Short mmCIF file of C-alpha atoms in Angstrom, two decimals:
data_model
loop_
_atom_site.label_atom_id
_atom_site.label_comp_id
_atom_site.label_asym_id
_atom_site.label_seq_id
_atom_site.Cartn_x
_atom_site.Cartn_y
_atom_site.Cartn_z
CA MET A 1 72.77 35.03 100.13
CA LYS A 2 74.95 37.93 100.86
CA LEU A 3 78.04 36.32 99.22
CA LYS A 4 75.97 35.13 96.32
CA SER A 5 75.04 39.62 96.31
CA LEU A 6 78.68 40.46 96.44
CA MET A 7 79.66 37.80 93.27
CA LEU A 8 77.08 39.50 91.37
CA GLY A 9 78.17 43.07 92.22
CA ALA A 10 81.46 42.26 91.40
CA ALA A 11 80.23 40.52 88.42
CA ALA A 12 78.38 43.58 87.17
CA ALA A 13 81.18 46.44 87.74
CA ALA A 14 83.70 44.21 85.91
CA ALA A 15 81.42 44.02 82.84
CA ALA A 16 80.76 47.73 83.28
CA THR A 17 84.80 48.72 83.44
CA THR A 18 85.40 46.39 80.38
CA ALA A 19 82.72 48.43 78.50
CA GLN A 20 83.80 51.88 79.56
CA ALA A 21 87.23 50.33 78.55
CA ALA A 22 86.27 49.44 74.75
CA ASP A 23 84.71 53.04 74.63
CA LEU A 24 88.87 54.66 75.22
CA PRO A 25 90.09 56.03 71.77
CA VAL A 26 93.09 53.55 70.45
CA ALA A 27 96.38 55.12 70.51
CA PRO A 28 97.56 55.16 66.74
CA GLU A 29 100.62 53.13 65.42
CA PRO A 30 103.54 55.64 64.78
CA VAL A 31 103.80 57.41 61.76
CA ASP A 32 106.68 58.39 59.91
CA TYR A 33 106.36 61.82 58.53
CA VAL A 34 108.02 63.34 55.58
CA ARG A 35 110.79 65.85 56.74
CA VAL A 36 112.38 68.37 54.72
CA CYS A 37 115.50 68.10 52.96
CA ASP A 38 117.64 71.38 52.97
CA ALA A 39 121.38 69.74 52.00
CA TYR A 40 120.56 70.13 48.32
CA GLY A 41 118.36 73.37 47.52
CA ALA A 42 114.99 73.68 47.84
CA ARG A 43 112.11 71.37 47.24
CA PHE A 44 113.83 68.16 48.24
CA TYR A 45 112.36 65.85 51.11
CA TYR A 46 113.58 62.61 52.71
CA ILE A 47 111.90 59.63 51.46
CA PRO A 48 110.18 58.15 54.52
CA GLY A 49 112.56 55.62 56.04
CA THR A 50 115.82 56.20 54.18
CA GLU A 51 118.43 59.01 54.24
CA THR A 52 117.83 59.69 50.55
CA CYS A 53 116.50 62.85 49.48
CA LEU A 54 114.17 63.62 46.38
CA ARG A 55 112.51 66.23 44.67
CA VAL A 56 110.04 65.67 42.23
CA GLY A 57 108.62 68.28 39.38
CA GLY A 58 107.31 68.65 36.24
CA ARG A 59 106.88 70.79 33.23
CA VAL A 60 103.86 71.30 30.67
CA ARG A 61 104.73 73.11 27.12
CA THR A 62 102.74 74.00 24.39
CA GLN A 63 103.52 75.98 21.20
CA PHE A 64 102.40 76.61 17.61
CA VAL A 65 105.27 77.25 15.44
CA VAL A 66 104.46 78.49 11.56
CA ASN A 67 106.46 77.10 9.02
CA ASN A 68 108.89 78.04 6.46
CA VAL A 69 106.93 80.96 4.82
CA LEU A 70 108.97 81.97 2.13
CA ASP A 71 108.80 80.83 -1.85
CA GLY A 72 109.73 77.26 -1.60
CA GLY A 73 108.69 76.88 1.44
CA ASN A 74 106.09 74.95 3.16
CA TRP A 75 103.26 77.84 2.23
CA GLY A 76 104.32 77.32 -1.28
CA ASP A 77 103.38 73.18 -0.88
CA ARG A 78 100.10 72.45 -1.04
CA ASP A 79 101.38 68.67 0.34
CA ALA A 80 103.48 70.39 3.11
CA ASP A 81 102.46 71.54 6.88
CA GLY A 82 102.14 75.18 7.07
CA TYR A 83 101.69 74.93 10.74
CA SER A 84 103.10 72.48 13.83
CA TRP A 85 101.27 72.01 17.09
CA LEU A 86 102.99 70.68 19.83
CA ALA A 87 101.86 69.88 23.37
CA ARG A 88 104.38 68.44 25.68
CA GLY A 89 104.20 66.80 29.66
CA TYR A 90 107.68 66.39 31.29
CA LEU A 91 108.09 64.62 34.62
CA PHE A 92 111.22 65.26 36.66
CA LEU A 93 113.11 62.56 39.56
CA ASP A 94 115.81 63.68 41.23
CA ALA A 95 117.30 61.28 44.13
CA ARG A 96 120.32 62.15 46.37
CA THR A 97 121.91 60.59 49.07
CA ALA A 98 125.14 61.63 50.95
CA THR A 99 128.04 58.88 50.81
CA GLU A 100 131.71 58.33 52.05
CA PHE A 101 132.60 58.93 48.79
CA GLY A 102 130.50 61.65 47.28
CA THR A 103 127.06 62.37 46.71
CA LEU A 104 125.04 59.64 45.01
CA ARG A 105 122.53 60.98 42.89
CA ALA A 106 120.30 59.24 40.52
CA PHE A 107 118.04 61.52 37.75
CA VAL A 108 115.19 61.03 35.82
CA SER A 109 113.40 63.37 33.27
CA MET A 110 110.72 61.92 30.55
CA TYR A 111 108.40 63.32 28.60
CA GLY A 112 105.43 62.93 26.17
CA ASP A 113 104.47 64.53 22.94
CA SER A 114 101.17 65.25 21.18
CA VAL A 115 102.00 66.60 17.89
CA SER A 116 99.83 68.05 14.98
CA ASN A 117 101.42 68.46 11.79
CA GLY A 118 99.28 67.30 9.30
CA THR A 119 97.84 63.97 10.21
CA ASP A 120 95.98 62.60 13.05
CA ASP A 121 96.98 63.82 17.07
CA ALA A 122 96.99 59.87 17.91
CA SER A 123 99.62 58.70 15.44
CA ASN A 124 102.18 61.51 16.54
CA SER A 125 102.05 60.96 20.14
CA GLY A 126 104.74 58.90 22.26
CA PHE A 127 106.73 58.83 25.36
CA ALA A 128 110.57 59.56 25.10
CA MET A 129 113.45 59.39 27.57
CA ASP A 130 114.81 62.49 27.80
CA ASN A 131 117.94 62.11 30.68
CA ALA A 132 118.71 58.92 32.84
CA TYR A 133 121.88 59.02 34.78
CA ILE A 134 123.73 58.01 38.08
CA GLN A 135 126.49 60.35 39.42
CA TRP A 136 128.88 59.60 42.34
CA GLY A 137 131.38 61.59 43.07
CA GLY A 138 133.03 62.54 39.97
CA LEU A 139 131.36 59.55 38.03
CA THR A 140 128.77 60.05 35.86
CA ALA A 141 126.85 57.01 33.80
CA GLY A 142 123.76 56.97 31.62
CA ARG A 143 121.99 59.51 29.28
CA LEU A 144 122.47 63.50 29.06
CA GLY A 145 124.09 66.32 27.28
CA SER A 146 127.40 65.63 25.76
CA ASN A 147 130.52 66.71 27.38
CA PHE A 148 131.64 68.19 24.36
CA ASP A 149 128.62 70.62 23.71
CA ILE A 150 129.49 74.22 25.32
CA PHE A 151 126.38 76.59 25.33
CA THR A 152 123.22 75.61 23.31
CA GLY A 153 121.26 78.78 22.98
CA GLN A 154 119.57 81.69 24.31
CA VAL A 155 116.68 82.03 23.15
CA PHE A 156 113.32 80.78 24.38
CA MET A 157 112.02 78.59 21.76
CA GLY A 158 114.94 78.07 18.53
CA VAL A 159 112.28 77.78 15.90
CA VAL A 160 115.40 77.39 13.69
CA GLY A 161 118.31 75.50 14.01
CA ARG A 162 121.20 77.31 15.20
CA ASP A 163 124.93 75.90 13.90
CA TRP A 164 126.27 74.19 17.11
CA SER A 165 126.35 70.60 18.93
CA ASP A 166 123.53 70.09 21.13
CA THR A 167 123.63 66.34 21.48
CA VAL A 168 121.79 64.07 24.45
CA LEU A 169 123.64 60.67 24.35
CA ASN A 170 124.68 57.27 26.36
CA GLN A 171 128.07 58.22 27.95
CA ILE A 172 130.07 57.32 31.09
CA ALA A 173 132.02 60.20 32.09
CA TYR A 174 134.85 61.34 35.10
CA THR A 175 135.11 64.81 36.01
CA ALA A 176 137.60 65.76 38.49
CA ALA A 177 137.24 69.14 40.17
CA PHE A 178 140.37 71.47 41.29
CA GLY A 179 138.70 73.88 43.32
CA ASN A 180 138.41 77.71 42.02
CA GLY A 181 135.84 76.39 39.43
CA PHE A 182 138.09 74.54 37.34
CA SER A 183 137.13 71.04 36.10
CA ALA A 184 138.34 68.28 33.39
CA THR A 185 136.11 65.61 32.00
CA ILE A 186 136.89 62.32 30.48
CA ALA A 187 134.41 60.50 29.01
CA LEU A 188 133.41 57.60 26.44
CA GLU A 189 129.88 58.93 24.47
CA ASP A 190 128.13 57.25 22.12
CA ARG A 191 129.09 57.31 18.40
CA THR A 192 126.17 56.55 16.97
CA ALA A 193 124.54 59.58 17.87
CA ARG A 194 127.23 61.82 16.45
CA GLN A 195 127.14 59.75 12.69
CA VAL A 196 126.46 62.26 9.55
CA GLY A 197 126.29 59.42 6.43
CA ALA A 198 126.34 56.03 5.91
CA TYR A 199 128.16 53.95 8.59
CA GLY A 200 128.29 50.84 9.22
CA GLY A 201 127.56 49.29 12.80
CA SER A 202 128.78 50.22 15.92
CA ARG A 203 132.41 49.67 17.20
CA ALA A 204 134.10 51.96 18.82
CA PRO A 205 132.45 55.36 21.20
CA ASP A 206 133.73 58.49 20.90
CA VAL A 207 136.12 60.05 23.20
CA VAL A 208 135.61 63.34 24.62
CA ALA A 209 137.39 65.73 27.04
CA ALA A 210 137.02 68.88 28.40
CA LEU A 211 138.80 71.53 30.46
CA GLY A 212 136.02 74.34 32.35
CA VAL A 213 135.93 77.26 34.73
CA SER A 214 132.72 78.65 36.19
CA GLN A 215 132.92 81.71 38.67
CA GLY A 216 131.30 84.66 39.40
CA TRP A 217 132.16 86.42 35.91
CA GLY A 218 130.64 83.64 33.95
CA SER A 219 132.24 80.40 32.51
CA ALA A 220 134.71 78.77 29.73
CA GLN A 221 135.35 75.41 28.44
CA LEU A 222 137.83 74.01 25.84
CA SER A 223 136.34 70.72 23.90
CA GLY A 224 138.02 67.90 22.17
CA ALA A 225 136.76 64.33 20.30
CA LEU A 226 138.00 61.66 18.50
CA HIS A 227 135.34 59.82 16.12
CA GLN A 228 135.66 56.60 13.97
CA VAL A 229 134.69 57.15 10.84
CA TYR A 230 133.34 53.72 10.20
CA PRO A 231 131.59 53.20 6.23
CA ASP A 232 129.11 50.76 5.68
CA VAL A 233 129.65 47.81 3.47
CA ALA A 234 128.56 49.40 -0.14
CA ASN A 235 131.26 52.33 0.86
CA ASN A 236 133.73 50.43 2.82
CA ASN A 237 134.13 47.95 -0.42
CA ALA A 238 134.67 51.17 -2.88
CA THR A 239 137.31 52.40 -0.16
CA GLY A 240 139.06 48.85 0.02
CA GLY A 241 138.55 48.23 3.56
CA GLU A 242 139.59 51.79 4.89
CA ASP A 243 138.30 53.53 7.85
CA ASN A 244 139.53 57.03 9.10
CA MET A 245 139.95 58.88 12.23
CA GLY A 246 137.49 61.82 12.38
CA TRP A 247 138.11 64.65 15.36
CA ALA A 248 136.75 68.26 16.32
CA ILE A 249 138.06 70.77 18.66
CA GLY A 250 135.98 73.67 20.17
CA GLY A 251 135.86 76.70 22.77
CA GLY A 252 133.29 78.87 24.21
CA VAL A 253 133.04 81.73 26.66
CA VAL A 254 130.06 82.78 28.64
CA VAL A 255 130.27 86.37 30.32
CA ASN A 256 128.07 87.70 32.82
CA ILE A 257 126.66 91.32 32.27
CA PRO A 258 125.10 92.63 35.72
CA MET A 259 125.99 96.22 34.59
CA VAL A 260 122.93 95.88 32.22
CA THR A 261 120.90 93.71 34.51
CA PRO A 262 121.42 91.40 36.88
CA GLY A 263 120.84 87.88 34.72
CA SER A 264 121.89 88.94 31.71
CA ASN A 265 125.03 87.48 29.51
CA ILE A 266 126.77 87.05 26.19
CA PHE A 267 128.39 84.11 24.91
CA PHE A 268 130.96 83.31 22.25
CA GLN A 269 131.84 79.84 20.71
CA GLY A 270 133.88 78.47 17.80
CA PHE A 271 134.47 74.55 16.47
CA TYR A 272 136.27 72.76 13.97
CA ALA A 273 135.62 69.27 12.54
CA ASP A 274 137.60 66.83 10.21
CA GLY A 275 135.29 63.67 9.95
CA ALA A 276 133.35 64.66 12.49
CA LEU A 277 130.49 67.01 11.46
CA ALA A 278 127.97 66.43 14.28
CA TYR A 279 130.34 68.41 16.51
CA ILE A 280 129.76 71.35 14.43
CA GLY A 281 126.29 70.95 14.11
CA ALA A 282 125.47 69.46 11.35
CA GLY A 283 123.20 66.77 9.90
CA ASP A 284 122.31 64.37 6.83
CA THR A 285 121.03 67.08 4.93
CA GLU A 286 121.35 70.87 4.97
CA GLY A 287 118.96 72.53 2.63
CA GLY A 288 118.47 70.06 0.66
CA ILE A 289 121.93 69.36 0.31
CA THR A 290 123.29 65.95 1.28
CA VAL A 291 126.02 65.63 4.24
CA SER A 292 128.65 63.18 4.88
CA ASP A 293 131.79 63.00 7.45
CA TYR A 294 133.40 61.16 4.17
CA VAL A 295 133.44 60.38 0.79
CA GLY A 296 136.01 57.25 0.07
CA ASP A 297 139.25 57.57 1.65
CA ASP A 298 138.68 61.78 1.99
CA THR A 299 136.81 63.16 5.02
CA SER A 300 135.28 66.42 5.37
CA THR A 301 136.07 69.37 7.13
CA GLY A 302 133.74 72.18 8.64
CA TYR A 303 133.86 75.18 10.96
CA SER A 304 130.82 76.90 12.81
CA LEU A 305 131.20 80.02 14.80
CA SER A 306 128.10 81.74 16.96
CA ALA A 307 127.19 84.17 19.37
CA GLY A 308 124.07 85.47 21.30
CA ALA A 309 123.03 87.62 24.34
CA TYR A 310 120.55 87.46 26.76
CA ILE A 311 119.22 90.66 28.59
CA GLN A 312 116.77 90.73 31.33
CA ALA A 313 114.69 93.86 30.69
CA THR A 314 112.47 93.69 33.71
CA SER A 315 111.77 91.29 36.43
CA THR A 316 109.70 89.49 34.38
CA ILE A 317 110.69 90.11 30.52
CA GLY A 318 113.59 88.58 28.82
CA LEU A 319 114.91 89.44 25.34
CA ALA A 320 117.37 87.21 23.72
CA LEU A 321 119.19 86.62 20.25
CA ASP A 322 121.04 84.01 18.68
CA GLY A 323 123.25 83.99 15.67
CA SER A 324 125.41 81.39 14.22
CA TYR A 325 127.60 80.55 10.85
CA MET A 326 128.53 76.80 9.45
CA ASP A 327 131.10 76.69 6.99
CA VAL A 328 131.51 73.07 5.29
CA ASP A 329 134.21 71.80 2.53
CA GLN A 330 133.08 68.35 2.18
CA ALA A 331 134.97 65.34 0.41
CA THR A 332 135.48 64.98 -3.37
CA GLY A 333 132.16 64.78 -4.75
CA ASN A 334 129.77 65.93 -2.14
CA THR A 335 128.70 69.52 -2.67
CA ASP A 336 130.44 72.14 -0.54
CA PHE A 337 128.10 75.10 1.46
CA ASN A 338 127.64 77.62 4.06
CA ARG A 339 124.43 78.20 6.44
CA TYR A 340 124.06 81.39 8.53
CA ALA A 341 120.70 81.37 10.95
CA ILE A 342 119.85 83.88 13.53
CA ASP A 343 116.52 83.65 15.93
CA GLY A 344 115.34 85.95 18.60
CA SER A 345 112.84 86.09 21.20
CA VAL A 346 110.80 87.54 24.07
CA LYS A 347 109.69 86.05 26.98
CA TRP A 348 107.09 87.21 29.85
CA GLU A 349 107.20 85.53 33.01
CA PRO A 350 104.02 87.02 34.82
CA VAL A 351 104.30 84.05 37.63
CA SER A 352 107.26 82.10 38.98
CA GLY A 353 107.17 78.98 36.88
CA PHE A 354 104.98 80.42 33.96
CA GLU A 355 106.06 81.90 31.02
CA LEU A 356 104.83 82.89 27.77
CA GLY A 357 106.80 83.67 24.50
CA ALA A 358 107.28 84.45 21.06
CA ASP A 359 110.17 83.68 18.98
CA VAL A 360 111.20 84.33 15.02
CA GLY A 361 113.92 83.07 12.95
CA TYR A 362 115.80 83.05 9.81
CA ALA A 363 118.44 80.79 8.10
CA ASN A 364 119.74 80.87 4.42
CA THR A 365 121.82 77.56 3.41
CA GLN A 366 123.75 78.56 0.07
CA ALA A 367 125.50 75.23 -2.17
CA ASP A 368 129.07 76.08 -3.88
CA GLY A 369 128.22 77.56 -7.15
CA GLY A 370 124.40 76.39 -6.61
CA ASP A 371 120.92 78.35 -5.59
CA ASP A 372 120.18 79.20 -1.93
CA VAL A 373 117.78 78.27 0.40
CA ASP A 374 115.59 80.51 2.71
CA GLU A 375 113.89 79.41 5.83
CA LEU A 376 111.65 82.02 7.73
CA LEU A 377 109.46 80.85 10.80
CA PHE A 378 107.83 82.04 13.46
CA GLY A 379 106.58 80.48 17.03
CA VAL A 380 104.95 80.96 20.46
CA ARG A 381 104.87 79.07 23.65
CA LEU A 382 103.16 78.87 26.64
CA GLN A 383 104.98 76.68 29.26
CA ARG A 384 104.75 76.18 33.26
CA THR A 385 107.49 74.13 34.96
CA PHE A 386 106.67 73.18 38.93
#
């Protein structure tokens, strides 16, 4: 009996011990918590399990623009839109990894639009790729702003187009940094983004080179480009199969003026093009005038000059003004013209990353020996960047 009692007691004790163990908390699995990455500035963090730093950001923008209110403009045409209304959302992704050859970076920015301009919103909505590129050491490949472009404006909105090059395109480039802010870039860029007039299929990319300096006083750049003028079949037959080499040069400087207020600056730039009018800011039509890089064997030439200023009036209010002038001498058979534009804005940033502003712009396009076309537009914008 004693042995039986001992065995029953041991069994009961073992059962109680097992029950108590089942009630104890289970140790959690190890967690790889997100770590802050301060190697590339604020708001980067390490992707768990990697040595890659990622920054995620975005922007929401909404704006309302009153279209040309002058005689002959939108408000004088019953079938033309008197206003346009835009809502746009951006997403930014910036991933960087340190390597023995320098930082390996991948950057993506994309946006979706909802545009109201006389038709149903849904039919004017869509998504687009803004930038998508890889950088490794001095190498850059993908879609981003042209290396030829120098300064693309001070104003908050830019309700009228100004006369300079501001083009995002596919490219591959190499930049050599020499120290003390000096650098040199050589690039191959998509020719199809620089065609003015009727072109054939793509053959050779544009060759772009730039020399730049960026220091405490500001920055400066000299740019040059070679551009294949490649007419379409109809125009090529008319010229006996002749192609031309277009080219463009430009230079500009941005000067900081902290003696006025910190954050204030002024800029000046000028461009000249022969058979490559996109590099001075010209499009296929200007003020109702048909524009082309060529007519027959002859190429069109032109230049543009521009300047602007940004004044940080207070810690939250910024004032900006842009002005430009373009003069184009088209190839024989097309109309010569000149155009000037001026645009000004005021911007208020009551909270970091949240901006409200208003913009007004005027432009005039004058055909050689003909009538001119005036434009006057107004706009307001709200924008939140995070």
